[in-house]
Amino acid sequence: MAARYDFASDNVAGAMPEVMEALVAANAGTASGYGTDHVSALAADRIRALLDIDAEVRFTASGTAANAFALTCLARPHEAVLAHEHAHICTDETGAPGFFGQGVGLIGLPGASGKIALPSLEAALAEPDVSYRQPAAALSLTTATEYGTVYGEDDLAALIAPAKAKGYGVHLDGARLANAVAAGFDLKSVARIGVDILVIGGTKAGSTPTEAVVFLDKALGRRLDARLKHAGQLVSKGRFLAAPWLGLLGEGNDGGPWAARAAHANAMARKLAALMPFPLRHPVEANGLFVDMDDAALARLRDKGWFVYRFLDGTARFMCSWATTPEMVEELGAALAEIALDEAPRSR
């Protein structure tokens, strides 16, 4: 039986039709290169309008490149970045921050459900600078987190304030920012609470590969295009990284399909949670479920044709996307119910 990857990740779905239409429209005619084109300018304007702030905006081909490049603007090679120990930059980017930053380090901090615990951050900030250890210079946060939880504005502000008091820069990884917004996060709060560089995820939100890197602190944009070129992220036909954002955001300031389809993905996650016969490890706040399933149950699920990943904390991760349908959720729910029923006699 061929494996179905419907719930393996939110990057297994194709691009939403609005994105494809925007790409086709951007393909017409000629345009200047390396991000100087009219499409890139319009996409950047829409992102500034979405955030209601003046900022420098650039586009990269992946979230890893966006995050790693952003961190090079906040920390030097002999310095490090504080982040949750299970943040994507710490667990899934193969040392890219250190590669892009010529040695920039990462310091992992604990906290429940992907959120940094404030005491652990305060302890890290209190560490003395010594010659034999990379001192922290920046803080990286993620929302929605790797476990599908969403920081409130006050929670983020409480983490950012002590870091800023130390003179550290702040990066916000928003690979699933659309899902956080759909869960109630106020996107305009990022400027109020002191984020310096924001990565807005497009790929997982339903685009072709593209991420927006937003420099809210415009002073960090010095020689920005030269730095992007050096990092291999200033692509010649830049309009094709920018065009998807015209389809994602639409012409209003409400987030357009980017936010609306994330709300649908979140709703599908809640629907699946209601059908889930196995225990949930973390709150379902965005578009992911993290489920306690033993190896036998997971193997049975895969035997039925469904593939999902074993995640960092040992849970089975189920991700919903913009393209997840109620029928897909119900079909998976029925398969899970059969497995749970079969498992029940063994657990007695």
Tab-separated table of C-alpha atoms in Angstrom:
chain	number	residue	atom	x	y	z
A	1	MET	CA	0.000	0.000	0.000
A	2	ALA	CA	1.396	3.377	-1.011
A	3	ALA	CA	1.951	5.693	1.929
A	4	ARG	CA	-0.287	8.721	2.306
A	5	TYR	CA	1.517	11.810	3.599
A	6	ASP	CA	-1.555	14.001	4.092
A	7	PHE	CA	-0.767	14.618	7.782
A	8	ALA	CA	3.012	14.147	7.759
A	9	SER	CA	3.654	17.896	7.570
A	10	ASP	CA	2.033	21.087	6.398
A	11	ASN	CA	4.654	21.274	3.641
A	12	VAL	CA	3.401	18.183	1.813
A	13	ALA	CA	0.460	20.052	0.257
A	14	GLY	CA	0.881	21.979	-2.954
A	15	ALA	CA	0.514	25.725	-3.338
A	16	MET	CA	-2.881	27.364	-3.005
A	17	PRO	CA	-4.485	28.576	-6.262
A	18	GLU	CA	-4.057	32.249	-5.381
A	19	VAL	CA	-0.301	31.717	-5.239
A	20	MET	CA	-0.165	29.970	-8.597
A	21	GLU	CA	-2.233	32.719	-10.172
A	22	ALA	CA	0.133	35.354	-8.788
A	23	LEU	CA	3.140	33.487	-10.168
A	24	VAL	CA	1.579	33.250	-13.613
A	25	ALA	CA	0.802	36.978	-13.550
A	26	ALA	CA	4.355	37.827	-12.462
A	27	ASN	CA	5.752	35.739	-15.294
A	28	ALA	CA	4.449	38.152	-17.916
A	29	GLY	CA	6.922	40.551	-19.475
A	30	THR	CA	10.344	41.500	-18.209
A	31	ALA	CA	11.515	42.788	-14.853
A	32	SER	CA	14.761	43.951	-13.303
A	33	GLY	CA	16.714	41.408	-11.299
A	34	TYR	CA	17.921	40.748	-7.770
A	35	GLY	CA	14.857	42.004	-5.941
A	36	THR	CA	14.728	45.427	-7.607
A	37	ASP	CA	11.605	44.547	-9.610
A	38	HIS	CA	8.088	45.944	-9.303
A	39	VAL	CA	6.679	42.651	-7.981
A	40	SER	CA	9.108	42.583	-5.066
A	41	ALA	CA	8.358	46.212	-4.272
A	42	LEU	CA	4.606	45.602	-4.209
A	43	ALA	CA	4.938	42.447	-2.097
A	44	ALA	CA	7.126	44.297	0.410
A	45	ASP	CA	4.553	47.097	0.587
A	46	ARG	CA	1.799	44.611	1.393
A	47	ILE	CA	3.851	43.093	4.192
A	48	ARG	CA	4.551	46.535	5.646
A	49	ALA	CA	0.823	47.286	5.497
A	50	LEU	CA	0.042	43.964	7.191
A	51	LEU	CA	2.400	44.832	10.050
A	52	ASP	CA	1.504	48.543	10.015
A	53	ILE	CA	5.160	49.500	10.244
A	54	ASP	CA	7.970	50.759	8.057
A	55	ALA	CA	10.516	47.986	7.634
A	56	GLU	CA	12.999	46.509	5.190
A	57	VAL	CA	11.617	43.352	3.576
A	58	ARG	CA	13.488	40.689	1.630
A	59	PHE	CA	12.559	37.236	0.353
A	60	THR	CA	14.459	33.956	0.659
A	61	ALA	CA	13.953	30.493	-0.745
A	62	SER	CA	13.664	28.618	2.561
A	63	GLY	CA	12.938	29.083	6.233
A	64	THR	CA	16.354	27.725	7.127
A	65	ALA	CA	18.043	30.368	5.002
A	66	ALA	CA	15.755	33.071	6.372
A	67	ASN	CA	16.444	32.147	9.998
A	68	ALA	CA	20.166	31.618	9.560
A	69	PHE	CA	20.633	34.849	7.654
A	70	ALA	CA	18.616	36.799	10.216
A	71	LEU	CA	20.754	35.494	13.056
A	72	THR	CA	23.964	36.564	11.298
A	73	CYS	CA	22.631	40.107	11.537
A	74	LEU	CA	22.205	39.791	15.319
A	75	ALA	CA	25.230	37.785	16.466
A	76	ARG	CA	28.892	37.698	15.533
A	77	PRO	CA	30.956	34.536	14.963
A	78	HIS	CA	32.245	34.478	18.552
A	79	GLU	CA	28.710	34.908	19.953
A	80	ALA	CA	25.632	32.713	20.393
A	81	VAL	CA	21.849	32.818	20.156
A	82	LEU	CA	19.474	31.793	22.947
A	83	ALA	CA	16.542	29.665	21.794
A	84	HIS	CA	14.258	26.899	22.979
A	85	GLU	CA	16.139	23.612	22.979
A	86	HIS	CA	13.655	22.186	20.467
A	87	ALA	CA	13.479	25.264	18.254
A	88	HIS	CA	13.904	24.589	14.559
A	89	ILE	CA	17.238	26.425	14.477
A	90	CYS	CA	18.548	24.047	17.166
A	91	THR	CA	17.198	20.724	15.925
A	92	ASP	CA	16.418	20.872	12.209
A	93	GLU	CA	18.727	23.264	10.408
A	94	THR	CA	21.936	21.218	10.335
A	95	GLY	CA	24.093	23.955	11.829
A	96	ALA	CA	22.993	26.526	9.241
A	97	PRO	CA	23.124	29.453	11.708
A	98	GLY	CA	26.748	28.582	12.419
A	99	PHE	CA	27.488	28.138	8.715
A	100	PHE	CA	25.877	31.403	7.654
A	101	GLY	CA	27.279	33.179	10.713
A	102	GLN	CA	30.792	31.731	10.409
A	103	GLY	CA	30.589	30.087	13.803
A	104	VAL	CA	27.588	31.656	15.538
A	105	GLY	CA	26.552	29.304	18.335
A	106	LEU	CA	23.209	28.184	19.764
A	107	ILE	CA	22.254	27.873	23.431
A	108	GLY	CA	19.174	25.715	24.019
A	109	LEU	CA	16.794	26.576	26.848
A	110	PRO	CA	14.046	24.378	28.350
A	111	GLY	CA	10.344	25.079	28.605
A	112	ALA	CA	7.050	23.234	28.301
A	113	SER	CA	5.430	22.679	24.904
A	114	GLY	CA	8.075	24.567	22.962
A	115	LYS	CA	7.876	27.793	24.950
A	116	ILE	CA	10.988	29.102	26.690
A	117	ALA	CA	10.582	29.103	30.473
A	118	LEU	CA	11.298	32.604	31.768
A	119	PRO	CA	13.481	31.411	34.704
A	120	SER	CA	15.708	29.495	32.304
A	121	LEU	CA	16.121	32.598	30.155
A	122	GLU	CA	16.877	34.750	33.185
A	123	ALA	CA	19.522	32.253	34.310
A	124	ALA	CA	21.126	32.298	30.857
A	125	LEU	CA	21.119	36.091	30.786
A	126	ALA	CA	22.852	36.137	34.171
A	127	GLU	CA	25.765	34.013	32.943
A	128	PRO	CA	29.042	35.967	33.010
A	129	ASP	CA	31.017	36.573	29.837
A	130	VAL	CA	34.122	34.417	29.799
A	131	SER	CA	36.774	33.935	27.170
A	132	TYR	CA	36.216	30.201	26.686
A	133	ARG	CA	32.455	30.215	26.016
A	134	GLN	CA	30.423	31.914	23.308
A	135	PRO	CA	28.439	34.658	25.069
A	136	ALA	CA	24.820	35.135	24.085
A	137	ALA	CA	24.044	38.129	21.899
A	138	ALA	CA	20.517	37.435	20.651
A	139	LEU	CA	17.258	35.727	21.515
A	140	SER	CA	15.298	33.629	19.030
A	141	LEU	CA	11.618	32.873	19.635
A	142	THR	CA	9.104	30.840	17.636
A	143	THR	CA	5.350	31.106	17.272
A	144	ALA	CA	3.543	28.920	16.609
A	145	THR	CA	6.109	26.767	18.418
A	146	GLU	CA	7.454	23.409	17.282
A	147	TYR	CA	4.713	21.829	19.422
A	148	GLY	CA	1.896	23.853	17.948
A	149	THR	CA	1.455	26.182	20.913
A	150	VAL	CA	1.073	29.936	20.552
A	151	TYR	CA	2.667	32.606	22.685
A	152	GLY	CA	0.460	35.428	23.892
A	153	GLU	CA	1.725	38.976	23.439
A	154	ASP	CA	2.389	39.329	27.173
A	155	ASP	CA	4.340	36.055	27.260
A	156	LEU	CA	6.556	37.141	24.397
A	157	ALA	CA	7.025	40.586	25.905
A	158	ALA	CA	8.100	39.038	29.220
A	159	LEU	CA	10.850	37.090	27.434
A	160	ILE	CA	11.936	39.909	25.163
A	161	ALA	CA	12.184	42.653	27.804
A	162	PRO	CA	15.118	41.180	29.788
A	163	ALA	CA	16.948	40.273	26.583
A	164	LYS	CA	16.577	43.805	25.255
A	165	ALA	CA	17.703	45.178	28.619
A	166	LYS	CA	20.965	43.313	28.044
A	167	GLY	CA	21.279	44.864	24.586
A	168	TYR	CA	20.463	41.629	22.742
A	169	GLY	CA	18.747	41.485	19.376
A	170	VAL	CA	15.499	39.520	18.995
A	171	HIS	CA	14.529	37.206	16.131
A	172	LEU	CA	11.061	35.697	15.717
A	173	ASP	CA	10.784	32.544	13.638
A	174	GLY	CA	7.331	32.624	12.092
A	175	ALA	CA	7.418	29.566	9.855
A	176	ARG	CA	3.849	28.972	11.073
A	177	LEU	CA	3.070	32.551	11.980
A	178	ALA	CA	-0.141	32.402	9.938
A	179	ASN	CA	-1.418	29.661	12.241
A	180	ALA	CA	-0.488	31.730	15.296
A	181	VAL	CA	-2.372	34.700	13.852
A	182	ALA	CA	-5.375	32.481	13.163
A	183	ALA	CA	-5.185	31.355	16.807
A	184	GLY	CA	-5.436	34.961	18.016
A	185	PHE	CA	-1.880	36.322	17.968
A	186	ASP	CA	-1.832	40.034	17.096
A	187	LEU	CA	0.638	40.367	14.250
A	188	LYS	CA	1.048	44.083	14.819
A	189	SER	CA	2.347	43.379	18.323
A	190	VAL	CA	5.763	42.320	17.029
A	191	ALA	CA	6.818	45.938	16.674
A	192	ARG	CA	5.462	46.900	20.106
A	193	ILE	CA	7.259	44.151	21.986
A	194	GLY	CA	10.678	44.692	20.464
A	195	VAL	CA	11.216	42.085	17.739
A	196	ASP	CA	14.119	43.200	15.535
A	197	ILE	CA	13.877	40.652	12.715
A	198	LEU	CA	10.732	38.701	11.861
A	199	VAL	CA	10.551	35.748	9.509
A	200	ILE	CA	7.074	35.334	8.013
A	201	GLY	CA	6.517	31.845	6.704
A	202	GLY	CA	5.031	31.356	3.270
A	203	THR	CA	5.974	27.784	2.406
A	204	LYS	CA	4.064	26.008	5.168
A	205	ALA	CA	1.180	28.455	4.820
A	206	GLY	CA	0.400	27.276	1.301
A	207	SER	CA	2.943	28.877	-0.994
A	208	THR	CA	5.660	27.680	-3.273
A	209	PRO	CA	9.036	28.019	-1.489
A	210	THR	CA	9.314	31.572	-0.168
A	211	GLU	CA	9.819	33.244	3.196
A	212	ALA	CA	9.707	36.956	4.003
A	213	VAL	CA	12.445	38.382	6.226
A	214	VAL	CA	11.305	41.617	7.826
A	215	PHE	CA	13.857	43.957	9.385
A	216	LEU	CA	11.794	45.947	11.864
A	217	ASP	CA	15.026	47.520	13.108
A	218	LYS	CA	16.035	49.163	9.855
A	219	ALA	CA	19.513	49.892	11.218
A	220	LEU	CA	20.210	46.178	10.741
A	221	GLY	CA	19.654	46.609	7.007
A	222	ARG	CA	23.054	48.166	6.325
A	223	ARG	CA	24.464	46.646	3.125
A	224	LEU	CA	21.610	44.173	3.300
A	225	ASP	CA	21.595	43.154	-0.358
A	226	ALA	CA	25.355	42.608	-0.374
A	227	ARG	CA	24.977	40.381	2.682
A	228	LEU	CA	22.159	38.464	1.019
A	229	LYS	CA	24.273	37.991	-2.103
A	230	HIS	CA	27.159	36.723	0.014
A	231	ALA	CA	24.764	34.233	1.639
A	232	GLY	CA	23.480	32.986	-1.727
A	233	GLN	CA	19.988	34.339	-1.097
A	234	LEU	CA	19.836	37.276	-3.523
A	235	VAL	CA	18.358	35.396	-6.459
A	236	SER	CA	18.432	36.851	-9.946
A	237	LYS	CA	14.735	36.357	-10.749
A	238	GLY	CA	13.608	37.707	-7.409
A	239	ARG	CA	10.072	38.376	-8.580
A	240	PHE	CA	9.340	34.652	-8.312
A	241	LEU	CA	10.081	34.676	-4.579
A	242	ALA	CA	8.011	37.833	-4.085
A	243	ALA	CA	5.014	37.071	-6.321
A	244	PRO	CA	3.525	34.360	-4.072
A	245	TRP	CA	3.026	36.983	-1.375
A	246	LEU	CA	0.677	38.917	-3.625
A	247	GLY	CA	-1.504	35.812	-3.802
A	248	LEU	CA	-1.058	34.947	-0.135
A	249	LEU	CA	-1.952	38.374	1.249
A	250	GLY	CA	-4.434	39.657	-1.324
A	251	GLU	CA	-5.127	43.356	-1.565
A	252	GLY	CA	-6.491	44.058	1.915
A	253	ASN	CA	-4.680	44.334	5.241
A	254	ASP	CA	-6.341	41.354	6.922
A	255	GLY	CA	-3.829	38.715	5.908
A	256	GLY	CA	-5.910	37.484	2.982
A	257	PRO	CA	-5.706	33.776	2.103
A	258	TRP	CA	-2.490	33.492	4.178
A	259	ALA	CA	-4.504	34.022	7.372
A	260	ALA	CA	-7.843	32.596	6.218
A	261	ARG	CA	-6.440	29.283	5.071
A	262	ALA	CA	-4.361	29.002	8.250
A	263	ALA	CA	-7.601	29.360	10.190
A	264	HIS	CA	-8.953	26.437	8.163
A	265	ALA	CA	-5.847	24.347	8.965
A	266	ASN	CA	-6.282	25.129	12.666
A	267	ALA	CA	-9.943	24.145	12.477
A	268	MET	CA	-9.005	20.818	10.876
A	269	ALA	CA	-6.546	20.196	13.726
A	270	ARG	CA	-9.303	20.799	16.267
A	271	LYS	CA	-11.582	18.441	14.360
A	272	LEU	CA	-8.902	15.753	14.379
A	273	ALA	CA	-8.305	16.333	18.096
A	274	ALA	CA	-11.987	15.673	18.738
A	275	LEU	CA	-11.689	12.328	16.918
A	276	MET	CA	-8.298	11.360	18.372
A	277	PRO	CA	-8.542	8.217	20.550
A	278	PHE	CA	-4.940	8.496	21.769
A	279	PRO	CA	-3.724	10.967	24.429
A	280	LEU	CA	-2.550	14.423	23.358
A	281	ARG	CA	0.755	15.553	24.856
A	282	HIS	CA	0.421	19.286	24.107
A	283	PRO	CA	-2.479	21.740	23.755
A	284	VAL	CA	-3.897	21.978	20.228
A	285	GLU	CA	-3.645	25.706	19.547
A	286	ALA	CA	-2.495	25.862	15.934
A	287	ASN	CA	-2.467	23.208	13.196
A	288	GLY	CA	-0.573	20.355	14.839
A	289	LEU	CA	-1.352	17.442	17.154
A	290	PHE	CA	1.291	15.631	19.190
A	291	VAL	CA	0.000	12.244	20.248
A	292	ASP	CA	1.221	9.536	22.603
A	293	MET	CA	1.293	6.391	20.458
A	294	ASP	CA	3.538	3.412	21.078
A	295	ASP	CA	5.572	1.879	18.275
A	296	ALA	CA	3.045	-0.898	17.676
A	297	ALA	CA	0.163	1.541	17.205
A	298	LEU	CA	2.245	3.768	14.958
A	299	ALA	CA	3.285	0.774	12.874
A	300	ARG	CA	-0.368	-0.247	12.489
A	301	LEU	CA	-1.229	3.247	11.334
A	302	ARG	CA	1.499	3.084	8.734
A	303	ASP	CA	0.305	-0.371	7.680
A	304	LYS	CA	-3.055	1.228	6.966
A	305	GLY	CA	-1.263	3.616	4.603
A	306	TRP	CA	-0.853	6.716	6.761
A	307	PHE	CA	2.608	8.110	7.394
A	308	VAL	CA	3.349	10.534	10.235
A	309	TYR	CA	6.603	11.383	11.958
A	310	ARG	CA	7.874	10.392	15.364
A	311	PHE	CA	8.712	13.821	16.790
A	312	LEU	CA	11.414	15.225	19.071
A	313	ASP	CA	9.643	14.388	22.332
A	314	GLY	CA	8.652	10.894	21.230
A	315	THR	CA	5.106	11.787	20.203
A	316	ALA	CA	3.545	11.075	16.841
A	317	ARG	CA	3.040	14.384	15.040
A	318	PHE	CA	-0.036	15.026	12.907
A	319	MET	CA	-0.047	18.279	10.902
A	320	CYS	CA	-3.001	19.809	9.102
A	321	SER	CA	-2.528	22.155	6.159
A	322	TRP	CA	-4.471	24.663	4.111
A	323	ALA	CA	-5.473	21.753	1.854
A	324	THR	CA	-6.675	19.355	4.579
A	325	THR	CA	-10.341	18.518	4.098
A	326	PRO	CA	-12.944	17.373	6.650
A	327	GLU	CA	-13.207	14.099	4.727
A	328	MET	CA	-9.471	13.458	5.098
A	329	VAL	CA	-9.734	14.092	8.837
A	330	GLU	CA	-12.697	11.767	9.184
A	331	GLU	CA	-10.955	9.008	7.208
A	332	LEU	CA	-7.858	9.278	9.402
A	333	GLY	CA	-10.014	9.425	12.532
A	334	ALA	CA	-11.716	6.163	11.541
A	335	ALA	CA	-8.331	4.476	10.993
A	336	LEU	CA	-7.106	5.673	14.386
A	337	ALA	CA	-10.299	4.446	16.070
A	338	GLU	CA	-9.773	0.952	14.608
A	339	ILE	CA	-6.192	0.897	15.868
A	340	ALA	CA	-7.222	2.062	19.336
A	341	LEU	CA	-9.918	-0.614	19.472
A	342	ASP	CA	-7.383	-3.271	18.522
A	343	GLU	CA	-4.902	-1.940	21.100
A	344	ALA	CA	-7.406	-1.913	23.954
A	345	PRO	CA	-7.309	-5.682	24.741
A	346	ARG	CA	-3.510	-5.577	24.909
A	347	SER	CA	-3.550	-2.731	27.431
A	348	ARG	CA	-5.729	-4.619	29.933
